[in-house]
Amino acid sequence: MSVWRDVIGQEAAVATLEHAAGHPAAMTHAWLFTGPPGSGRSVAARAFAAALLCPTGGCGTCRECRTALEATHADVDVVATEGLSIKVELARDLVQLAARRPSVGRYRVIVVEDADRLTERAADALLKALEEPTPRTVWMLCAPSVEDVIITIRSRSRHVRLRTPSVAAVADLLVRRDGVDPAMALYAARAAQQHVGLARRLARDEHARIRRHDVITMATKITGVGEAIGAAQDIMTIAAEESAAASTERDAAERTRLMEVLGADPSARTQPPHIRSQVASLEKEQKARATRFTRDVVDRALVDLLSVYRDALVVRTQAGTALVNEDSRQVVQRVADLLESEALLRAMDAIGTARERIDANVNPLLALEAMALDLRLPR
Ligand SMILES: [Zn+2]
């Protein structure tokens, strides 16, 4: 057992981190973990935290290791934003926390999972802590790429780059850690394009597999304007359903908890103003979370859709590369029969443009409609 067991396909990064954990001279107070979504940035950061706190450098079984990995250790704080940005208020809280000495361990570790979502003011606030580091406090910032983090933060952190793990490595993790059947694990690892969290969900949730299949078959069904508009609407519906499934229960529980804290009667028809304003601010937060979640699901659907055209291109050019949709070869073959290579490239461009537009805050439905119109099959 080792604390690095779930950090898969990252030999170079693990070597660097292991060395730093074991050699104080190689240690520094700020680290920047970059890698594509699902490559395990947060998993790697937690493993590093455990290695720093474990009396034997990361055994993976002692109390320090286990609690650090779960982020329940008193000296490990993991900040994950579910809204669209990390606000300056939160950054200031973190800076205050960073100034405190570790309570039980050798280090205090603060992991910021979405450092790319720091607002400019939040990043400035955080920068002060990086410029005047507190001894024994370690920052671990995670982002998709170095370009996603302001240069002043970048230049004060040591960079650890994670790669996309191999299909085999992801499948192996699902079998070993989650007890998934090997054939299912292989399908899920491929279909999720090695995104570990998504692969796990695909392997364990039949609805997720059905939704994914619905998305990839769209490529064979968009024959006219009506179908295009329908496909765009379908993607939004799928995203909204997933978002609702993920949040309804949690939103209600949060509301109940807030009412309890405020000593309000949840069944009362009208609430006093101070309670109303607290509830309104919670609802605003929940809405931001739902917006981000829906957007992420839409983006994921587009990545899935893109994979069919890319696979069709592989089939047409007989490139011999492994297909993402190996399990749905018939769909891929049909798309390859319907569209020439150039048309496939245009389709991939249209999907890329839609992703960029949505990322730039264009109304998702409008961006999807424009895309779907470009995906119409030749008559
Ligand atoms: Zn340990």
GROMACS .gro file of C-alpha atoms and ligand atoms in nm:
model
  380
    1MET     CA    1   0.000   0.000   0.000
    2SER     CA    2   0.119   0.345  -0.078
    3VAL     CA    3  -0.034   0.684  -0.071
    4TRP     CA    4   0.030   0.710  -0.447
    5ARG     CA    5  -0.173   0.402  -0.543
    6ASP     CA    6  -0.461   0.597  -0.696
    7VAL     CA    7  -0.239   0.848  -0.875
    8ILE     CA    8  -0.231   0.654  -1.199
    9GLY     CA    9  -0.013   0.701  -1.508
   10GLN     CA   10   0.185   0.990  -1.351
   11GLU     CA   11   0.528   0.842  -1.289
   12ALA     CA   12   0.721   1.166  -1.345
   13ALA     CA   13   0.494   1.376  -1.122
   14VAL     CA   14   0.494   1.115  -0.847
   15ALA     CA   15   0.874   1.096  -0.853
   16THR     CA   16   0.898   1.475  -0.808
   17LEU     CA   17   0.643   1.484  -0.527
   18GLU     CA   18   0.784   1.183  -0.347
   19HIS     CA   19   1.129   1.335  -0.357
   20ALA     CA   20   1.001   1.668  -0.221
   21ALA     CA   21   0.812   1.495   0.060
   22GLY     CA   22   1.126   1.309   0.165
   23HIS     CA   23   1.379   1.591   0.126
   24PRO     CA   24   1.310   1.919   0.305
   25ALA     CA   25   1.556   2.097   0.076
   26ALA     CA   26   1.343   1.999  -0.226
   27MET     CA   27   1.028   2.124  -0.059
   28THR     CA   28   0.859   2.452  -0.143
   29HIS     CA   29   0.551   2.631  -0.010
   30ALA     CA   30   0.343   2.657  -0.327
   31TRP     CA   31   0.267   2.397  -0.591
   32LEU     CA   32   0.066   2.422  -0.907
   33PHE     CA   33  -0.089   2.098  -1.032
   34THR     CA   34  -0.201   2.111  -1.392
   35GLY     CA   35  -0.362   1.849  -1.612
   36PRO     CA   36  -0.675   1.789  -1.815
   37PRO     CA   37  -1.002   1.741  -1.624
   38GLY     CA   38  -1.021   1.391  -1.481
   39SER     CA   39  -0.645   1.337  -1.483
   40GLY     CA   40  -0.646   1.335  -1.105
   41ARG     CA   41  -0.509   1.676  -1.001
   42SER     CA   42  -0.694   1.673  -0.673
   43VAL     CA   43  -0.611   1.307  -0.608
   44ALA     CA   44  -0.242   1.383  -0.664
   45ALA     CA   45  -0.257   1.688  -0.435
   46ARG     CA   46  -0.417   1.488  -0.156
   47ALA     CA   47  -0.167   1.208  -0.195
   48PHE     CA   48   0.111   1.464  -0.167
   49ALA     CA   49  -0.053   1.609   0.145
   50ALA     CA   50  -0.065   1.260   0.295
   51ALA     CA   51   0.299   1.198   0.208
   52LEU     CA   52   0.392   1.524   0.382
   53LEU     CA   53   0.193   1.441   0.695
   54CYS     CA   54   0.266   1.069   0.724
   55PRO     CA   55   0.542   0.985   0.975
   56THR     CA   56   0.688   0.740   0.723
   57GLY     CA   57   0.650   0.949   0.409
   58GLY     CA   58   0.322   0.811   0.273
   59CYS     CA   59   0.249   0.455   0.386
   60GLY     CA   60  -0.114   0.487   0.275
   61THR     CA   61  -0.256   0.309   0.578
   62CYS     CA   62  -0.184   0.515   0.890
   63ARG     CA   63  -0.433   0.761   1.031
   64GLU     CA   64  -0.248   1.063   0.891
   65CYS     CA   65  -0.249   0.914   0.542
   66ARG     CA   66  -0.612   0.809   0.548
   67THR     CA   67  -0.746   1.136   0.682
   68ALA     CA   68  -0.529   1.342   0.448
   69LEU     CA   69  -0.654   1.143   0.147
   70GLU     CA   70  -1.015   1.192   0.256
   71ALA     CA   71  -0.944   1.559   0.334
   72THR     CA   72  -1.072   1.516   0.689
   73HIS     CA   73  -0.728   1.575   0.843
   74ALA     CA   74  -0.723   1.876   1.076
   75ASP     CA   75  -0.437   2.030   0.881
   76VAL     CA   76  -0.567   1.962   0.531
   77ASP     CA   77  -0.824   2.191   0.374
   78VAL     CA   78  -0.957   2.122   0.027
   79VAL     CA   79  -1.143   2.406  -0.140
   80ALA     CA   80  -1.362   2.307  -0.432
   81THR     CA   81  -1.587   2.567  -0.579
   82GLU     CA   82  -1.920   2.467  -0.717
   83GLY     CA   83  -2.003   2.813  -0.837
   84LEU     CA   84  -1.853   2.977  -1.140
   85SER     CA   85  -1.580   3.153  -0.948
   86ILE     CA   86  -1.386   3.166  -0.621
   87LYS     CA   87  -1.466   3.499  -0.460
   88VAL     CA   88  -1.231   3.731  -0.278
   89GLU     CA   89  -1.404   3.669   0.058
   90LEU     CA   90  -1.316   3.300   0.042
   91ALA     CA   91  -0.961   3.378  -0.068
   92ARG     CA   92  -0.918   3.607   0.234
   93ASP     CA   93  -1.042   3.331   0.465
   94LEU     CA   94  -0.786   3.098   0.313
   95VAL     CA   95  -0.508   3.350   0.359
   96GLN     CA   96  -0.600   3.378   0.727
   97LEU     CA   97  -0.606   3.003   0.759
   98ALA     CA   98  -0.266   2.979   0.589
   99ALA     CA   99  -0.115   3.209   0.851
  100ARG     CA  100  -0.199   2.965   1.129
  101ARG     CA  101   0.044   2.700   1.241
  102PRO     CA  102  -0.050   2.337   1.176
  103SER     CA  103  -0.256   2.202   1.466
  104VAL     CA  104  -0.128   1.847   1.481
  105GLY     CA  105   0.091   1.769   1.181
  106ARG     CA  106   0.417   1.884   1.034
  107TYR     CA  107   0.247   2.094   0.771
  108ARG     CA  108  -0.073   2.281   0.707
  109VAL     CA  109  -0.194   2.204   0.356
  110ILE     CA  110  -0.444   2.407   0.157
  111VAL     CA  111  -0.562   2.254  -0.170
  112VAL     CA  112  -0.748   2.485  -0.409
  113GLU     CA  113  -0.910   2.253  -0.662
  114ASP     CA  114  -1.018   2.516  -0.913
  115ALA     CA  115  -0.748   2.780  -0.904
  116ASP     CA  116  -0.853   2.874  -1.257
  117ARG     CA  117  -1.180   3.001  -1.110
  118LEU     CA  118  -1.021   3.255  -0.878
  119THR     CA  119  -1.154   3.600  -0.956
  120GLU     CA  120  -0.889   3.864  -1.016
  121ARG     CA  121  -0.938   4.009  -0.669
  122ALA     CA  122  -0.932   3.663  -0.512
  123ALA     CA  123  -0.608   3.584  -0.692
  124ASP     CA  124  -0.457   3.912  -0.566
  125ALA     CA  125  -0.556   3.832  -0.210
  126LEU     CA  126  -0.403   3.488  -0.238
  127LEU     CA  127  -0.088   3.622  -0.393
  128LYS     CA  128   0.002   3.801  -0.070
  129ALA     CA  129   0.013   3.469   0.111
  130LEU     CA  130   0.234   3.321  -0.158
  131GLU     CA  131   0.469   3.619  -0.146
  132GLU     CA  132   0.509   3.607   0.229
  133PRO     CA  133   0.481   3.238   0.304
  134THR     CA  134   0.412   3.110   0.653
  135PRO     CA  135   0.663   2.841   0.749
  136ARG     CA  136   0.510   2.493   0.726
  137THR     CA  137   0.208   2.602   0.524
  138VAL     CA  138   0.187   2.443   0.181
  139TRP     CA  139  -0.044   2.563  -0.097
  140MET     CA  140  -0.150   2.320  -0.366
  141LEU     CA  141  -0.331   2.490  -0.651
  142CYS     CA  142  -0.498   2.289  -0.925
  143ALA     CA  143  -0.588   2.410  -1.274
  144PRO     CA  144  -0.625   2.267  -1.626
  145SER     CA  145  -0.311   2.445  -1.750
  146VAL     CA  146  -0.060   2.706  -1.634
  147GLU     CA  147  -0.223   2.961  -1.864
  148ASP     CA  148  -0.539   2.938  -1.653
  149VAL     CA  149  -0.365   3.092  -1.352
  150ILE     CA  150  -0.239   3.450  -1.335
  151ILE     CA  151   0.130   3.481  -1.403
  152THR     CA  152   0.218   3.622  -1.061
  153ILE     CA  153   0.078   3.312  -0.893
  154ARG     CA  154   0.239   3.086  -1.150
  155SER     CA  155   0.581   3.237  -1.098
  156ARG     CA  156   0.566   3.177  -0.725
  157SER     CA  157   0.466   2.813  -0.750
  158ARG     CA  158   0.642   2.497  -0.851
  159HIS     CA  159   0.469   2.333  -1.143
  160VAL     CA  160   0.367   1.966  -1.154
  161ARG     CA  161   0.218   1.854  -1.484
  162LEU     CA  162  -0.017   1.558  -1.494
  163ARG     CA  163  -0.085   1.369  -1.815
  164THR     CA  164  -0.397   1.196  -1.935
  165PRO     CA  165  -0.360   0.843  -1.800
  166SER     CA  166  -0.381   0.548  -2.040
  167VAL     CA  167  -0.705   0.355  -2.100
  168ALA     CA  168  -0.549   0.049  -1.938
  169ALA     CA  169  -0.443   0.244  -1.628
  170VAL     CA  170  -0.792   0.390  -1.580
  171ALA     CA  171  -0.961   0.054  -1.638
  172ASP     CA  172  -0.722  -0.108  -1.393
  173LEU     CA  173  -0.805   0.153  -1.128
  174LEU     CA  174  -1.179   0.094  -1.169
  175VAL     CA  175  -1.131  -0.280  -1.127
  176ARG     CA  176  -0.894  -0.250  -0.832
  177ARG     CA  177  -1.051   0.038  -0.641
  178ASP     CA  178  -1.419   0.022  -0.732
  179GLY     CA  179  -1.463  -0.350  -0.798
  180VAL     CA  180  -1.588  -0.291  -1.153
  181ASP     CA  181  -1.601  -0.587  -1.392
  182PRO     CA  182  -1.295  -0.576  -1.626
  183ALA     CA  183  -1.492  -0.557  -1.954
  184MET     CA  184  -1.712  -0.279  -1.819
  185ALA     CA  185  -1.405  -0.099  -1.684
  186LEU     CA  186  -1.241  -0.106  -2.026
  187TYR     CA  187  -1.555   0.028  -2.198
  188ALA     CA  188  -1.593   0.304  -1.938
  189ALA     CA  189  -1.228   0.409  -1.948
  190ARG     CA  190  -1.243   0.438  -2.329
  191ALA     CA  191  -1.581   0.607  -2.348
  192ALA     CA  192  -1.486   0.860  -2.080
  193GLN     CA  193  -1.164   0.927  -2.271
  194GLN     CA  194  -0.966   0.843  -1.958
  195HIS     CA  195  -1.147   1.094  -1.736
  196VAL     CA  196  -1.130   0.895  -1.414
  197GLY     CA  197  -1.439   1.037  -1.241
  198LEU     CA  198  -1.656   1.007  -1.551
  199ALA     CA  199  -1.532   0.658  -1.622
  200ARG     CA  200  -1.635   0.557  -1.274
  201ARG     CA  201  -1.981   0.703  -1.323
  202LEU     CA  202  -2.027   0.535  -1.662
  203ALA     CA  203  -1.920   0.204  -1.513
  204ARG     CA  204  -2.164   0.227  -1.225
  205ASP     CA  205  -2.463   0.413  -1.361
  206GLU     CA  206  -2.671   0.265  -1.638
  207HIS     CA  207  -2.858   0.592  -1.694
  208ALA     CA  208  -2.528   0.766  -1.761
  209ARG     CA  209  -2.447   0.502  -2.023
  210ILE     CA  210  -2.788   0.542  -2.187
  211ARG     CA  211  -2.756   0.922  -2.194
  212ARG     CA  212  -2.414   0.895  -2.350
  213HIS     CA  213  -2.543   0.660  -2.615
  214ASP     CA  214  -2.831   0.897  -2.691
  215VAL     CA  215  -2.579   1.174  -2.748
  216ILE     CA  216  -2.346   0.984  -2.979
  217THR     CA  217  -2.632   0.853  -3.197
  218MET     CA  218  -2.737   1.214  -3.262
  219ALA     CA  219  -2.460   1.219  -3.522
  220THR     CA  220  -2.665   0.984  -3.741
  221LYS     CA  221  -2.999   1.155  -3.693
  222ILE     CA  222  -2.959   1.522  -3.775
  223THR     CA  223  -3.105   1.529  -4.125
  224GLY     CA  224  -3.277   1.866  -4.138
  225VAL     CA  225  -3.344   2.193  -3.957
  226GLY     CA  226  -3.615   2.039  -3.739
  227GLU     CA  227  -3.390   1.755  -3.627
  228ALA     CA  228  -3.107   2.000  -3.559
  229ILE     CA  229  -3.320   2.220  -3.336
  230GLY     CA  230  -3.453   1.906  -3.169
  231ALA     CA  231  -3.101   1.772  -3.105
  232ALA     CA  232  -2.992   2.100  -2.945
  233GLN     CA  233  -3.298   2.091  -2.722
  234ASP     CA  234  -3.229   1.726  -2.634
  235ILE     CA  235  -2.877   1.806  -2.516
  236MET     CA  236  -3.014   2.083  -2.294
  237THR     CA  237  -3.281   1.850  -2.156
  238ILE     CA  238  -3.027   1.580  -2.079
  239ALA     CA  239  -2.808   1.836  -1.901
  240ALA     CA  240  -3.098   1.983  -1.704
  241GLU     CA  241  -3.212   1.636  -1.594
  242GLU     CA  242  -2.867   1.544  -1.475
  243SER     CA  243  -2.830   1.874  -1.297
  244ALA     CA  244  -3.167   1.834  -1.125
  245ALA     CA  245  -3.088   1.476  -1.026
  246ALA     CA  246  -2.766   1.596  -0.869
  247SER     CA  247  -2.903   1.896  -0.685
  248THR     CA  248  -3.272   1.875  -0.586
  249GLU     CA  249  -3.222   1.673  -0.273
  250ARG     CA  250  -2.911   1.859  -0.171
  251ASP     CA  251  -3.067   2.202  -0.224
  252ALA     CA  252  -3.362   2.112  -0.002
  253ALA     CA  253  -3.135   1.972   0.269
  254GLU     CA  254  -2.926   2.289   0.265
  255ARG     CA  255  -3.237   2.502   0.297
  256THR     CA  256  -3.366   2.300   0.592
  257ARG     CA  257  -3.028   2.325   0.762
  258LEU     CA  258  -3.015   2.700   0.710
  259MET     CA  259  -3.365   2.740   0.858
  260GLU     CA  260  -3.257   2.537   1.160
  261VAL     CA  261  -2.947   2.746   1.210
  262LEU     CA  262  -3.156   3.063   1.189
  263GLY     CA  263  -3.419   2.919   1.421
  264ALA     CA  264  -3.693   2.974   1.163
  265ASP     CA  265  -4.010   2.773   1.119
  266PRO     CA  266  -3.975   2.612   0.775
  267SER     CA  267  -4.351   2.562   0.738
  268ALA     CA  268  -4.438   2.930   0.799
  269ARG     CA  269  -4.592   3.097   0.492
  270THR     CA  270  -4.396   3.417   0.536
  271GLN     CA  271  -4.057   3.463   0.692
  272PRO     CA  272  -3.908   3.769   0.862
  273PRO     CA  273  -3.687   3.985   0.635
  274HIS     CA  274  -3.350   3.877   0.778
  275ILE     CA  275  -3.437   3.512   0.714
  276ARG     CA  276  -3.571   3.589   0.368
  277SER     CA  277  -3.245   3.756   0.273
  278GLN     CA  278  -3.039   3.461   0.400
  279VAL     CA  279  -3.255   3.218   0.207
  280ALA     CA  280  -3.232   3.435  -0.103
  281SER     CA  281  -2.854   3.435  -0.083
  282LEU     CA  282  -2.847   3.056  -0.043
  283GLU     CA  283  -3.076   3.019  -0.343
  284LYS     CA  284  -2.849   3.242  -0.545
  285GLU     CA  285  -2.554   3.019  -0.458
  286GLN     CA  286  -2.750   2.708  -0.548
  287LYS     CA  287  -2.848   2.858  -0.879
  288ALA     CA  288  -2.486   2.939  -0.961
  289ARG     CA  289  -2.394   2.583  -0.878
  290ALA     CA  290  -2.669   2.444  -1.101
  291THR     CA  291  -2.560   2.672  -1.385
  292ARG     CA  292  -2.206   2.552  -1.365
  293PHE     CA  293  -2.313   2.191  -1.338
  294THR     CA  294  -2.545   2.215  -1.638
  295ARG     CA  295  -2.274   2.382  -1.839
  296ASP     CA  296  -2.027   2.110  -1.746
  297VAL     CA  297  -2.274   1.840  -1.851
  298VAL     CA  298  -2.337   2.014  -2.183
  299ASP     CA  299  -1.964   2.036  -2.242
  300ARG     CA  300  -1.926   1.670  -2.161
  301ALA     CA  301  -2.202   1.581  -2.407
  302LEU     CA  302  -2.017   1.777  -2.674
  303VAL     CA  303  -1.694   1.593  -2.598
  304ASP     CA  304  -1.888   1.266  -2.642
  305LEU     CA  305  -2.043   1.383  -2.966
  306LEU     CA  306  -1.706   1.500  -3.095
  307SER     CA  307  -1.562   1.155  -3.028
  308VAL     CA  308  -1.798   0.995  -3.283
  309TYR     CA  309  -1.683   1.221  -3.565
  310ARG     CA  310  -1.323   1.171  -3.463
  311ASP     CA  311  -1.374   0.794  -3.459
  312ALA     CA  312  -1.543   0.810  -3.800
  313LEU     CA  313  -1.238   0.995  -3.930
  314VAL     CA  314  -1.013   0.722  -3.790
  315VAL     CA  315  -1.225   0.460  -3.968
  316ARG     CA  316  -1.227   0.654  -4.297
  317THR     CA  317  -0.854   0.721  -4.299
  318GLN     CA  318  -0.783   0.370  -4.170
  319ALA     CA  319  -0.547   0.527  -3.918
  320GLY     CA  320  -0.568   0.218  -3.702
  321THR     CA  321  -0.590   0.425  -3.383
  322ALA     CA  322  -0.811   0.281  -3.110
  323LEU     CA  323  -1.169   0.406  -3.119
  324VAL     CA  324  -1.325   0.587  -2.824
  325ASN     CA  325  -1.659   0.432  -2.919
  326GLU     CA  326  -1.533   0.080  -2.975
  327ASP     CA  327  -1.856  -0.048  -2.818
  328SER     CA  328  -2.067   0.148  -3.070
  329ARG     CA  329  -1.881   0.062  -3.388
  330GLN     CA  330  -2.204   0.053  -3.587
  331VAL     CA  331  -2.279   0.417  -3.506
  332VAL     CA  332  -1.924   0.514  -3.596
  333GLN     CA  333  -1.938   0.318  -3.922
  334ARG     CA  334  -2.268   0.481  -4.016
  335VAL     CA  335  -2.123   0.829  -3.964
  336ALA     CA  336  -1.814   0.731  -4.164
  337ASP     CA  337  -2.040   0.612  -4.449
  338LEU     CA  338  -2.250   0.929  -4.444
  339LEU     CA  339  -1.974   1.191  -4.427
  340GLU     CA  340  -1.652   1.243  -4.617
  341SER     CA  341  -1.337   1.327  -4.423
  342GLU     CA  342  -1.371   1.696  -4.495
  343ALA     CA  343  -1.728   1.702  -4.367
  344LEU     CA  344  -1.617   1.518  -4.055
  345LEU     CA  345  -1.354   1.784  -3.991
  346ARG     CA  346  -1.615   2.056  -4.040
  347ALA     CA  347  -1.844   1.884  -3.791
  348MET     CA  348  -1.561   1.867  -3.538
  349ASP     CA  349  -1.498   2.237  -3.592
  350ALA     CA  350  -1.863   2.319  -3.535
  351ILE     CA  351  -1.859   2.132  -3.204
  352GLY     CA  352  -1.536   2.303  -3.101
  353THR     CA  353  -1.689   2.642  -3.176
  354ALA     CA  354  -1.997   2.563  -2.969
  355ARG     CA  355  -1.778   2.463  -2.674
  356GLU     CA  356  -1.584   2.788  -2.700
  357ARG     CA  357  -1.902   2.994  -2.720
  358ILE     CA  358  -2.058   2.828  -2.418
  359ASP     CA  359  -1.734   2.873  -2.229
  360ALA     CA  360  -1.751   3.243  -2.321
  361ASN     CA  361  -2.101   3.264  -2.170
  362VAL     CA  362  -2.310   3.253  -2.486
  363ASN     CA  363  -2.658   3.114  -2.415
  364PRO     CA  364  -2.596   2.735  -2.439
  365LEU     CA  365  -2.914   2.659  -2.632
  366LEU     CA  366  -2.831   2.916  -2.899
  367ALA     CA  367  -2.476   2.786  -2.932
  368LEU     CA  368  -2.604   2.428  -2.957
  369GLU     CA  369  -2.860   2.521  -3.222
  370ALA     CA  370  -2.597   2.689  -3.437
  371MET     CA  371  -2.377   2.384  -3.399
  372ALA     CA  372  -2.651   2.131  -3.474
  373LEU     CA  373  -2.741   2.316  -3.793
  374ASP     CA  374  -2.381   2.266  -3.905
  375LEU     CA  375  -2.405   1.897  -3.825
  376ARG     CA  376  -2.689   1.830  -4.071
  377LEU     CA  377  -2.621   1.527  -4.286
  378PRO     CA  378  -2.609   1.564  -4.665
  379ARG     CA  379  -2.927   1.460  -4.839
  380ZN      ZN  380   0.105   0.700   0.650
   0.00000   0.00000   0.00000
